[in-house]
């Protein structure tokens, strides 16, 4: 079965299939009785994405609340245990390398190293400095400086002057040149503080990413993708889950999904 045959089959089930939309910014999108495949999708991703969205359709038939709850293993596999979760996440990592968050972790590590470097600079003048505690000397100094705005924004425009107003732009990147009178340790602290905020944002993105990829409905959809991409490997890295999946598939539990899997 190729993608044209699959689309024809999906339409025969009464599913609307659209391949000329932007799929809400994703490669594919499913809602109730409709599947959208992005018009910008790479050719080699069309079939896996169709199967992914069809898996959501099958799951929706079993558990209509998946849009709100993300689904459940109990409904998908008639049981719920850590083995399912662990094996399915391995399959997800195989199918979609973005689920590993490699670039985000690398970025986070670089920021962590930069923070350590700025911490060294601060400790040259303030050896008792701890990131977890208030930097009292800095707090006292910064109250009288326009650099205080850089604790909230990485780049800020400040209107200066009374009669003749003039806009002045300050940035964390140029803090040394923008505030040449500021001690080196305080400049370093402003940069450290900025990096800590970036670190928090990356952590939030990683948490959001993990939460998305570990939803049962997403794990199930990527299992179906994985079976198409390399069934043998998926069965090797997820033996328990694969066995359970094919048992339920052959029993007809996943409805029309069996017709598709049998023809892959």
PDB file of C-alpha atoms in Angstrom:
ATOM      1  CA  UNK A   1       0.000   0.000   0.000  1.00  0.00           C
ATOM      2  CA  UNK A   2       1.405   3.390  -1.011  1.00  0.00           C
ATOM      3  CA  UNK A   3       0.273   6.844   0.065  1.00  0.00           C
ATOM      4  CA  UNK A   4      -2.272   7.244  -2.745  1.00  0.00           C
ATOM      5  CA  UNK A   5      -3.865   3.919  -1.906  1.00  0.00           C
ATOM      6  CA  UNK A   6      -3.885   4.793   1.777  1.00  0.00           C
ATOM      7  CA  UNK A   7      -5.552   8.153   1.146  1.00  0.00           C
ATOM      8  CA  UNK A   8      -8.155   6.445  -1.037  1.00  0.00           C
ATOM      9  CA  UNK A   9      -8.782   3.900   1.706  1.00  0.00           C
ATOM     10  CA  UNK A  10      -9.097   6.571   4.395  1.00  0.00           C
ATOM     11  CA  UNK A  11     -11.599   8.465   2.280  1.00  0.00           C
ATOM     12  CA  UNK A  12     -13.589   5.248   1.808  1.00  0.00           C
ATOM     13  CA  UNK A  13     -13.969   5.179   5.598  1.00  0.00           C
ATOM     14  CA  UNK A  14     -15.555   8.619   5.458  1.00  0.00           C
ATOM     15  CA  UNK A  15     -12.453  10.478   6.631  1.00  0.00           C
ATOM     16  CA  UNK A  16     -11.763  13.871   5.072  1.00  0.00           C
ATOM     17  CA  UNK A  17      -8.146  13.918   3.901  1.00  0.00           C
ATOM     18  CA  UNK A  18      -6.576  17.240   2.929  1.00  0.00           C
ATOM     19  CA  UNK A  19      -3.081  17.509   1.482  1.00  0.00           C
ATOM     20  CA  UNK A  20      -3.025  21.164   0.410  1.00  0.00           C
ATOM     21  CA  UNK A  21      -3.203  22.883   3.803  1.00  0.00           C
ATOM     22  CA  UNK A  22      -0.486  23.915   6.257  1.00  0.00           C
ATOM     23  CA  UNK A  23      -1.854  21.423   8.816  1.00  0.00           C
ATOM     24  CA  UNK A  24      -1.802  24.127  11.485  1.00  0.00           C
ATOM     25  CA  UNK A  25       1.958  24.401  11.251  1.00  0.00           C
ATOM     26  CA  UNK A  26       2.564  20.673  11.721  1.00  0.00           C
ATOM     27  CA  UNK A  27       3.441  17.880   9.301  1.00  0.00           C
ATOM     28  CA  UNK A  28       0.023  16.432   9.960  1.00  0.00           C
ATOM     29  CA  UNK A  29      -3.068  17.151  11.983  1.00  0.00           C
ATOM     30  CA  UNK A  30      -6.097  15.127  13.068  1.00  0.00           C
ATOM     31  CA  UNK A  31      -9.454  16.279  14.364  1.00  0.00           C
ATOM     32  CA  UNK A  32     -12.491  14.014  14.691  1.00  0.00           C
ATOM     33  CA  UNK A  33     -13.144  12.938  11.107  1.00  0.00           C
ATOM     34  CA  UNK A  34     -10.477  14.931   9.316  1.00  0.00           C
ATOM     35  CA  UNK A  35      -6.791  14.420   8.564  1.00  0.00           C
ATOM     36  CA  UNK A  36      -4.631  17.213   7.169  1.00  0.00           C
ATOM     37  CA  UNK A  37      -1.186  16.589   5.719  1.00  0.00           C
ATOM     38  CA  UNK A  38       0.954  19.687   5.211  1.00  0.00           C
ATOM     39  CA  UNK A  39       1.547  20.726   1.623  1.00  0.00           C
ATOM     40  CA  UNK A  40       5.139  21.476   2.666  1.00  0.00           C
ATOM     41  CA  UNK A  41       5.870  17.988   3.991  1.00  0.00           C
ATOM     42  CA  UNK A  42       8.974  16.186   2.630  1.00  0.00           C
ATOM     43  CA  UNK A  43       7.893  13.322   0.318  1.00  0.00           C
ATOM     44  CA  UNK A  44       9.452  10.619   2.507  1.00  0.00           C
ATOM     45  CA  UNK A  45       7.380  11.781   5.478  1.00  0.00           C
ATOM     46  CA  UNK A  46       3.950  11.603   3.814  1.00  0.00           C
ATOM     47  CA  UNK A  47       3.248   7.916   4.461  1.00  0.00           C
ATOM     48  CA  UNK A  48       4.483   7.853   8.088  1.00  0.00           C
ATOM     49  CA  UNK A  49       2.499  11.013   8.825  1.00  0.00           C
ATOM     50  CA  UNK A  50      -0.678   9.614   7.277  1.00  0.00           C
ATOM     51  CA  UNK A  51      -0.298   6.517   9.444  1.00  0.00           C
ATOM     52  CA  UNK A  52       0.405   8.660  12.504  1.00  0.00           C
ATOM     53  CA  UNK A  53      -2.781  10.668  12.021  1.00  0.00           C
ATOM     54  CA  UNK A  54      -4.805   7.553  11.187  1.00  0.00           C
ATOM     55  CA  UNK A  55      -3.598   6.061  14.474  1.00  0.00           C
ATOM     56  CA  UNK A  56      -5.054   9.120  16.215  1.00  0.00           C
ATOM     57  CA  UNK A  57      -8.306   8.486  14.357  1.00  0.00           C
ATOM     58  CA  UNK A  58      -8.359   4.881  15.585  1.00  0.00           C
ATOM     59  CA  UNK A  59      -7.557   5.989  19.122  1.00  0.00           C
ATOM     60  CA  UNK A  60     -10.262   8.656  18.979  1.00  0.00           C
ATOM     61  CA  UNK A  61     -12.764   5.921  18.189  1.00  0.00           C
ATOM     62  CA  UNK A  62     -11.714   4.078  21.338  1.00  0.00           C
ATOM     63  CA  UNK A  63     -11.328   7.138  23.540  1.00  0.00           C
ATOM     64  CA  UNK A  64     -13.081  10.314  22.290  1.00  0.00           C
ATOM     65  CA  UNK A  65     -11.587  12.436  25.080  1.00  0.00           C
ATOM     66  CA  UNK A  66      -7.984  12.192  23.811  1.00  0.00           C
ATOM     67  CA  UNK A  67      -7.930  15.848  22.780  1.00  0.00           C
ATOM     68  CA  UNK A  68      -8.279  16.862  26.422  1.00  0.00           C
ATOM     69  CA  UNK A  69      -6.660  13.969  28.269  1.00  0.00           C
ATOM     70  CA  UNK A  70      -3.952  12.747  25.900  1.00  0.00           C
ATOM     71  CA  UNK A  71      -5.394   9.253  26.154  1.00  0.00           C
ATOM     72  CA  UNK A  72      -4.595   6.333  28.414  1.00  0.00           C
ATOM     73  CA  UNK A  73      -2.668   3.075  28.185  1.00  0.00           C
ATOM     74  CA  UNK A  74      -5.596   1.306  29.818  1.00  0.00           C
ATOM     75  CA  UNK A  75      -7.778   2.041  26.805  1.00  0.00           C
ATOM     76  CA  UNK A  76      -5.055   1.606  24.194  1.00  0.00           C
ATOM     77  CA  UNK A  77      -3.573  -1.641  25.494  1.00  0.00           C
ATOM     78  CA  UNK A  78      -6.130  -2.792  28.069  1.00  0.00           C
ATOM     79  CA  UNK A  79      -3.451  -2.397  30.729  1.00  0.00           C
ATOM     80  CA  UNK A  80      -1.194   0.254  32.201  1.00  0.00           C
ATOM     81  CA  UNK A  81       2.384  -0.337  33.320  1.00  0.00           C
ATOM     82  CA  UNK A  82       5.863   1.181  33.192  1.00  0.00           C
ATOM     83  CA  UNK A  83       7.063  -1.293  30.570  1.00  0.00           C
ATOM     84  CA  UNK A  84       4.606   0.112  28.052  1.00  0.00           C
ATOM     85  CA  UNK A  85       5.681   3.679  28.784  1.00  0.00           C
ATOM     86  CA  UNK A  86       9.409   2.885  28.636  1.00  0.00           C
ATOM     87  CA  UNK A  87       9.252   0.836  25.447  1.00  0.00           C
ATOM     88  CA  UNK A  88       6.965   3.249  23.646  1.00  0.00           C
ATOM     89  CA  UNK A  89       9.269   6.156  24.434  1.00  0.00           C
ATOM     90  CA  UNK A  90      12.170   4.189  22.931  1.00  0.00           C
ATOM     91  CA  UNK A  91      10.110   3.767  19.776  1.00  0.00           C
ATOM     92  CA  UNK A  92       9.306   7.480  19.801  1.00  0.00           C
ATOM     93  CA  UNK A  93      13.025   8.317  20.057  1.00  0.00           C
ATOM     94  CA  UNK A  94      13.660   6.046  17.070  1.00  0.00           C
ATOM     95  CA  UNK A  95      10.844   7.501  14.976  1.00  0.00           C
ATOM     96  CA  UNK A  96      11.298  11.161  15.876  1.00  0.00           C
ATOM     97  CA  UNK A  97      14.753  12.366  16.910  1.00  0.00           C
ATOM     98  CA  UNK A  98      13.253  15.689  17.997  1.00  0.00           C
ATOM     99  CA  UNK A  99      11.805  13.836  20.978  1.00  0.00           C
ATOM    100  CA  UNK A 100      15.341  13.526  22.354  1.00  0.00           C
ATOM    101  CA  UNK A 101      15.653  17.300  22.638  1.00  0.00           C
ATOM    102  CA  UNK A 102      19.347  17.041  21.730  1.00  0.00           C
ATOM    103  CA  UNK A 103      19.751  20.623  20.520  1.00  0.00           C
ATOM    104  CA  UNK A 104      17.980  22.012  23.556  1.00  0.00           C
ATOM    105  CA  UNK A 105      20.120  19.964  25.936  1.00  0.00           C
ATOM    106  CA  UNK A 106      23.266  21.068  24.109  1.00  0.00           C
ATOM    107  CA  UNK A 107      22.168  24.693  24.337  1.00  0.00           C
ATOM    108  CA  UNK A 108      21.399  24.252  28.021  1.00  0.00           C
ATOM    109  CA  UNK A 109      24.864  22.773  28.634  1.00  0.00           C
ATOM    110  CA  UNK A 110      26.531  25.695  26.840  1.00  0.00           C
ATOM    111  CA  UNK A 111      24.601  28.150  28.978  1.00  0.00           C
ATOM    112  CA  UNK A 112      25.523  26.215  32.113  1.00  0.00           C
ATOM    113  CA  UNK A 113      29.202  26.527  31.203  1.00  0.00           C
ATOM    114  CA  UNK A 114      28.866  30.253  30.499  1.00  0.00           C
ATOM    115  CA  UNK A 115      27.197  30.754  33.873  1.00  0.00           C
ATOM    116  CA  UNK A 116      30.157  29.075  35.566  1.00  0.00           C
ATOM    117  CA  UNK A 117      32.559  31.406  33.761  1.00  0.00           C
ATOM    118  CA  UNK A 118      30.697  34.517  34.902  1.00  0.00           C
ATOM    119  CA  UNK A 119      30.502  33.088  38.406  1.00  0.00           C
ATOM    120  CA  UNK A 120      34.309  32.845  38.461  1.00  0.00           C
ATOM    121  CA  UNK A 121      34.589  36.509  37.478  1.00  0.00           C
ATOM    122  CA  UNK A 122      32.230  37.541  40.276  1.00  0.00           C
ATOM    123  CA  UNK A 123      34.038  35.423  42.865  1.00  0.00           C
ATOM    124  CA  UNK A 124      37.343  37.147  42.147  1.00  0.00           C
ATOM    125  CA  UNK A 125      35.958  40.203  43.956  1.00  0.00           C
ATOM    126  CA  UNK A 126      33.233  38.525  45.998  1.00  0.00           C
ATOM    127  CA  UNK A 127      34.489  35.055  46.999  1.00  0.00           C
ATOM    128  CA  UNK A 128      31.414  34.376  49.141  1.00  0.00           C
ATOM    129  CA  UNK A 129      29.032  34.923  46.223  1.00  0.00           C
ATOM    130  CA  UNK A 130      26.389  32.220  45.806  1.00  0.00           C
ATOM    131  CA  UNK A 131      23.846  32.099  43.004  1.00  0.00           C
ATOM    132  CA  UNK A 132      21.224  30.826  45.419  1.00  0.00           C
ATOM    133  CA  UNK A 133      21.508  33.868  47.688  1.00  0.00           C
ATOM    134  CA  UNK A 134      20.998  37.606  47.267  1.00  0.00           C
ATOM    135  CA  UNK A 135      23.950  39.552  45.938  1.00  0.00           C
ATOM    136  CA  UNK A 136      23.602  42.446  48.398  1.00  0.00           C
ATOM    137  CA  UNK A 137      26.507  44.507  47.075  1.00  0.00           C
ATOM    138  CA  UNK A 138      25.075  44.364  43.574  1.00  0.00           C
ATOM    139  CA  UNK A 139      21.529  45.116  44.745  1.00  0.00           C
ATOM    140  CA  UNK A 140      22.736  48.253  46.505  1.00  0.00           C
ATOM    141  CA  UNK A 141      24.656  49.440  43.439  1.00  0.00           C
ATOM    142  CA  UNK A 142      22.070  48.655  40.768  1.00  0.00           C
ATOM    143  CA  UNK A 143      19.282  50.725  42.353  1.00  0.00           C
ATOM    144  CA  UNK A 144      21.030  53.905  41.205  1.00  0.00           C
ATOM    145  CA  UNK A 145      21.886  52.642  37.718  1.00  0.00           C
ATOM    146  CA  UNK A 146      19.793  52.439  34.566  1.00  0.00           C
ATOM    147  CA  UNK A 147      21.339  49.004  34.155  1.00  0.00           C
ATOM    148  CA  UNK A 148      18.621  47.794  36.536  1.00  0.00           C
ATOM    149  CA  UNK A 149      16.328  47.485  33.511  1.00  0.00           C
ATOM    150  CA  UNK A 150      18.623  44.776  32.148  1.00  0.00           C
ATOM    151  CA  UNK A 151      17.634  42.509  35.012  1.00  0.00           C
ATOM    152  CA  UNK A 152      14.232  42.232  33.361  1.00  0.00           C
ATOM    153  CA  UNK A 153      15.012  42.757  29.679  1.00  0.00           C
ATOM    154  CA  UNK A 154      18.035  41.747  27.606  1.00  0.00           C
ATOM    155  CA  UNK A 155      17.617  44.858  25.494  1.00  0.00           C
ATOM    156  CA  UNK A 156      15.780  47.996  26.510  1.00  0.00           C
ATOM    157  CA  UNK A 157      15.138  51.502  25.194  1.00  0.00           C
ATOM    158  CA  UNK A 158      15.210  54.212  27.850  1.00  0.00           C
ATOM    159  CA  UNK A 159      14.011  57.765  27.217  1.00  0.00           C
ATOM    160  CA  UNK A 160      16.481  60.179  28.804  1.00  0.00           C
ATOM    161  CA  UNK A 161      16.544  63.936  29.240  1.00  0.00           C
ATOM    162  CA  UNK A 162      14.041  66.431  30.618  1.00  0.00           C
ATOM    163  CA  UNK A 163      13.588  69.155  28.002  1.00  0.00           C
ATOM    164  CA  UNK A 164      15.260  67.395  25.106  1.00  0.00           C
ATOM    165  CA  UNK A 165      14.279  63.773  25.280  1.00  0.00           C
ATOM    166  CA  UNK A 166      16.541  61.201  23.709  1.00  0.00           C
ATOM    167  CA  UNK A 167      16.202  57.451  23.373  1.00  0.00           C
ATOM    168  CA  UNK A 168      19.097  55.366  24.623  1.00  0.00           C
ATOM    169  CA  UNK A 169      19.357  51.635  24.006  1.00  0.00           C
ATOM    170  CA  UNK A 170      21.023  49.394  26.564  1.00  0.00           C
ATOM    171  CA  UNK A 171      21.677  45.679  26.187  1.00  0.00           C
ATOM    172  CA  UNK A 172      23.070  42.802  28.210  1.00  0.00           C
ATOM    173  CA  UNK A 173      25.450  42.006  25.359  1.00  0.00           C
ATOM    174  CA  UNK A 174      26.982  45.496  25.490  1.00  0.00           C
ATOM    175  CA  UNK A 175      26.655  46.102  29.215  1.00  0.00           C
ATOM    176  CA  UNK A 176      30.390  46.821  29.620  1.00  0.00           C
ATOM    177  CA  UNK A 177      30.393  49.539  26.949  1.00  0.00           C
ATOM    178  CA  UNK A 178      26.953  50.872  27.897  1.00  0.00           C
ATOM    179  CA  UNK A 179      28.019  51.228  31.534  1.00  0.00           C
ATOM    180  CA  UNK A 180      31.821  51.648  31.507  1.00  0.00           C
ATOM    181  CA  UNK A 181      31.874  52.725  35.157  1.00  0.00           C
ATOM    182  CA  UNK A 182      30.238  49.512  36.349  1.00  0.00           C
ATOM    183  CA  UNK A 183      32.550  47.053  38.171  1.00  0.00           C
ATOM    184  CA  UNK A 184      33.446  43.933  36.207  1.00  0.00           C
ATOM    185  CA  UNK A 185      31.786  41.664  38.772  1.00  0.00           C
ATOM    186  CA  UNK A 186      28.472  43.490  38.427  1.00  0.00           C
ATOM    187  CA  UNK A 187      28.580  43.340  34.625  1.00  0.00           C
ATOM    188  CA  UNK A 188      29.233  39.629  34.932  1.00  0.00           C
ATOM    189  CA  UNK A 189      26.285  39.248  37.298  1.00  0.00           C
ATOM    190  CA  UNK A 190      23.912  40.938  34.850  1.00  0.00           C
ATOM    191  CA  UNK A 191      25.032  38.520  32.141  1.00  0.00           C
ATOM    192  CA  UNK A 192      24.787  35.583  34.532  1.00  0.00           C
ATOM    193  CA  UNK A 193      21.261  36.635  35.494  1.00  0.00           C
ATOM    194  CA  UNK A 194      20.270  36.851  31.824  1.00  0.00           C
ATOM    195  CA  UNK A 195      21.649  33.368  31.177  1.00  0.00           C
ATOM    196  CA  UNK A 196      19.736  31.969  34.142  1.00  0.00           C
ATOM    197  CA  UNK A 197      16.510  33.243  32.594  1.00  0.00           C
ATOM    198  CA  UNK A 198      17.431  31.591  29.291  1.00  0.00           C
ATOM    199  CA  UNK A 199      18.216  28.395  31.166  1.00  0.00           C
ATOM    200  CA  UNK A 200      14.768  28.463  32.776  1.00  0.00           C
ATOM    201  CA  UNK A 201      13.088  28.988  29.406  1.00  0.00           C
ATOM    202  CA  UNK A 202      14.953  26.031  27.917  1.00  0.00           C
ATOM    203  CA  UNK A 203      13.984  23.850  30.885  1.00  0.00           C
ATOM    204  CA  UNK A 204      10.358  24.862  30.363  1.00  0.00           C
ATOM    205  CA  UNK A 205      10.596  23.943  26.669  1.00  0.00           C
ATOM    206  CA  UNK A 206      12.134  20.576  27.516  1.00  0.00           C
ATOM    207  CA  UNK A 207       9.374  19.871  30.023  1.00  0.00           C
ATOM    208  CA  UNK A 208       6.738  20.837  27.475  1.00  0.00           C
ATOM    209  CA  UNK A 209       8.426  18.643  24.866  1.00  0.00           C
ATOM    210  CA  UNK A 210       8.553  15.658  27.208  1.00  0.00           C
ATOM    211  CA  UNK A 211       4.940  16.138  28.249  1.00  0.00           C
ATOM    212  CA  UNK A 212       3.854  16.167  24.596  1.00  0.00           C
ATOM    213  CA  UNK A 213       5.885  13.153  23.488  1.00  0.00           C
ATOM    214  CA  UNK A 214       4.847  11.019  26.464  1.00  0.00           C
ATOM    215  CA  UNK A 215       1.112  11.418  25.951  1.00  0.00           C
ATOM    216  CA  UNK A 216      -0.274   7.909  25.354  1.00  0.00           C
ATOM    217  CA  UNK A 217      -1.964   9.031  22.140  1.00  0.00           C
ATOM    218  CA  UNK A 218       1.338  10.335  20.739  1.00  0.00           C
ATOM    219  CA  UNK A 219       3.240   7.241  21.837  1.00  0.00           C
ATOM    220  CA  UNK A 220       0.650   5.026  20.165  1.00  0.00           C
ATOM    221  CA  UNK A 221       0.731   7.034  16.926  1.00  0.00           C
ATOM    222  CA  UNK A 222       4.520   6.813  16.757  1.00  0.00           C
ATOM    223  CA  UNK A 223       4.354   3.088  17.429  1.00  0.00           C
ATOM    224  CA  UNK A 224       2.268   2.753  14.269  1.00  0.00           C
ATOM    225  CA  UNK A 225       4.764   4.965  12.436  1.00  0.00           C
ATOM    226  CA  UNK A 226       7.630   2.839  13.683  1.00  0.00           C
ATOM    227  CA  UNK A 227       6.007  -0.383  12.523  1.00  0.00           C
ATOM    228  CA  UNK A 228       5.851   1.085   9.025  1.00  0.00           C
ATOM    229  CA  UNK A 229       9.425   2.406   9.096  1.00  0.00           C
ATOM    230  CA  UNK A 230      11.078  -0.713  10.541  1.00  0.00           C
ATOM    231  CA  UNK A 231       8.822  -3.339  12.099  1.00  0.00           C
ATOM    232  CA  UNK A 232      11.694  -5.658  13.004  1.00  0.00           C
ATOM    233  CA  UNK A 233      13.572  -2.966  14.919  1.00  0.00           C
ATOM    234  CA  UNK A 234      10.459  -1.763  16.736  1.00  0.00           C
ATOM    235  CA  UNK A 235       9.726  -5.314  17.858  1.00  0.00           C
ATOM    236  CA  UNK A 236      13.331  -5.584  19.056  1.00  0.00           C
ATOM    237  CA  UNK A 237      13.326  -2.409  21.163  1.00  0.00           C
ATOM    238  CA  UNK A 238       9.727  -2.789  22.351  1.00  0.00           C
ATOM    239  CA  UNK A 239       9.099  -6.556  22.568  1.00  0.00           C
ATOM    240  CA  UNK A 240       6.428  -6.493  25.256  1.00  0.00           C
ATOM    241  CA  UNK A 241       4.484  -3.601  23.738  1.00  0.00           C
ATOM    242  CA  UNK A 242       4.740  -4.945  20.190  1.00  0.00           C
ATOM    243  CA  UNK A 243       3.422  -8.335  21.252  1.00  0.00           C
ATOM    244  CA  UNK A 244       0.504  -6.726  23.055  1.00  0.00           C
ATOM    245  CA  UNK A 245      -0.206  -4.422  20.111  1.00  0.00           C
ATOM    246  CA  UNK A 246      -0.314  -7.214  17.535  1.00  0.00           C
ATOM    247  CA  UNK A 247      -2.448  -9.397  19.800  1.00  0.00           C
ATOM    248  CA  UNK A 248      -5.049  -6.647  20.076  1.00  0.00           C
ATOM    249  CA  UNK A 249      -4.681  -5.775  16.388  1.00  0.00           C
ATOM    250  CA  UNK A 250      -5.401  -9.354  15.315  1.00  0.00           C
ATOM    251  CA  UNK A 251      -8.358  -9.520  17.683  1.00  0.00           C
ATOM    252  CA  UNK A 252      -9.826  -6.547  15.814  1.00  0.00           C
ATOM    253  CA  UNK A 253      -9.536  -4.201  18.789  1.00  0.00           C
ATOM    254  CA  UNK A 254      -8.055  -1.420  16.643  1.00  0.00           C
ATOM    255  CA  UNK A 255     -10.718  -1.770  13.983  1.00  0.00           C
ATOM    256  CA  UNK A 256      -9.681  -0.757  10.475  1.00  0.00           C
ATOM    257  CA  UNK A 257      -6.055  -0.297  11.495  1.00  0.00           C
ATOM    258  CA  UNK A 258      -5.537  -4.023  10.888  1.00  0.00           C
ATOM    259  CA  UNK A 259      -6.491  -3.666   7.219  1.00  0.00           C
ATOM    260  CA  UNK A 260      -3.796  -1.018   6.812  1.00  0.00           C
ATOM    261  CA  UNK A 261      -1.055  -2.731   8.836  1.00  0.00           C
ATOM    262  CA  UNK A 262      -1.590  -5.990   6.946  1.00  0.00           C
ATOM    263  CA  UNK A 263      -0.919  -4.223   3.643  1.00  0.00           C
ATOM    264  CA  UNK A 264       2.213  -2.329   4.657  1.00  0.00           C
TER     265      UNK A 264
END
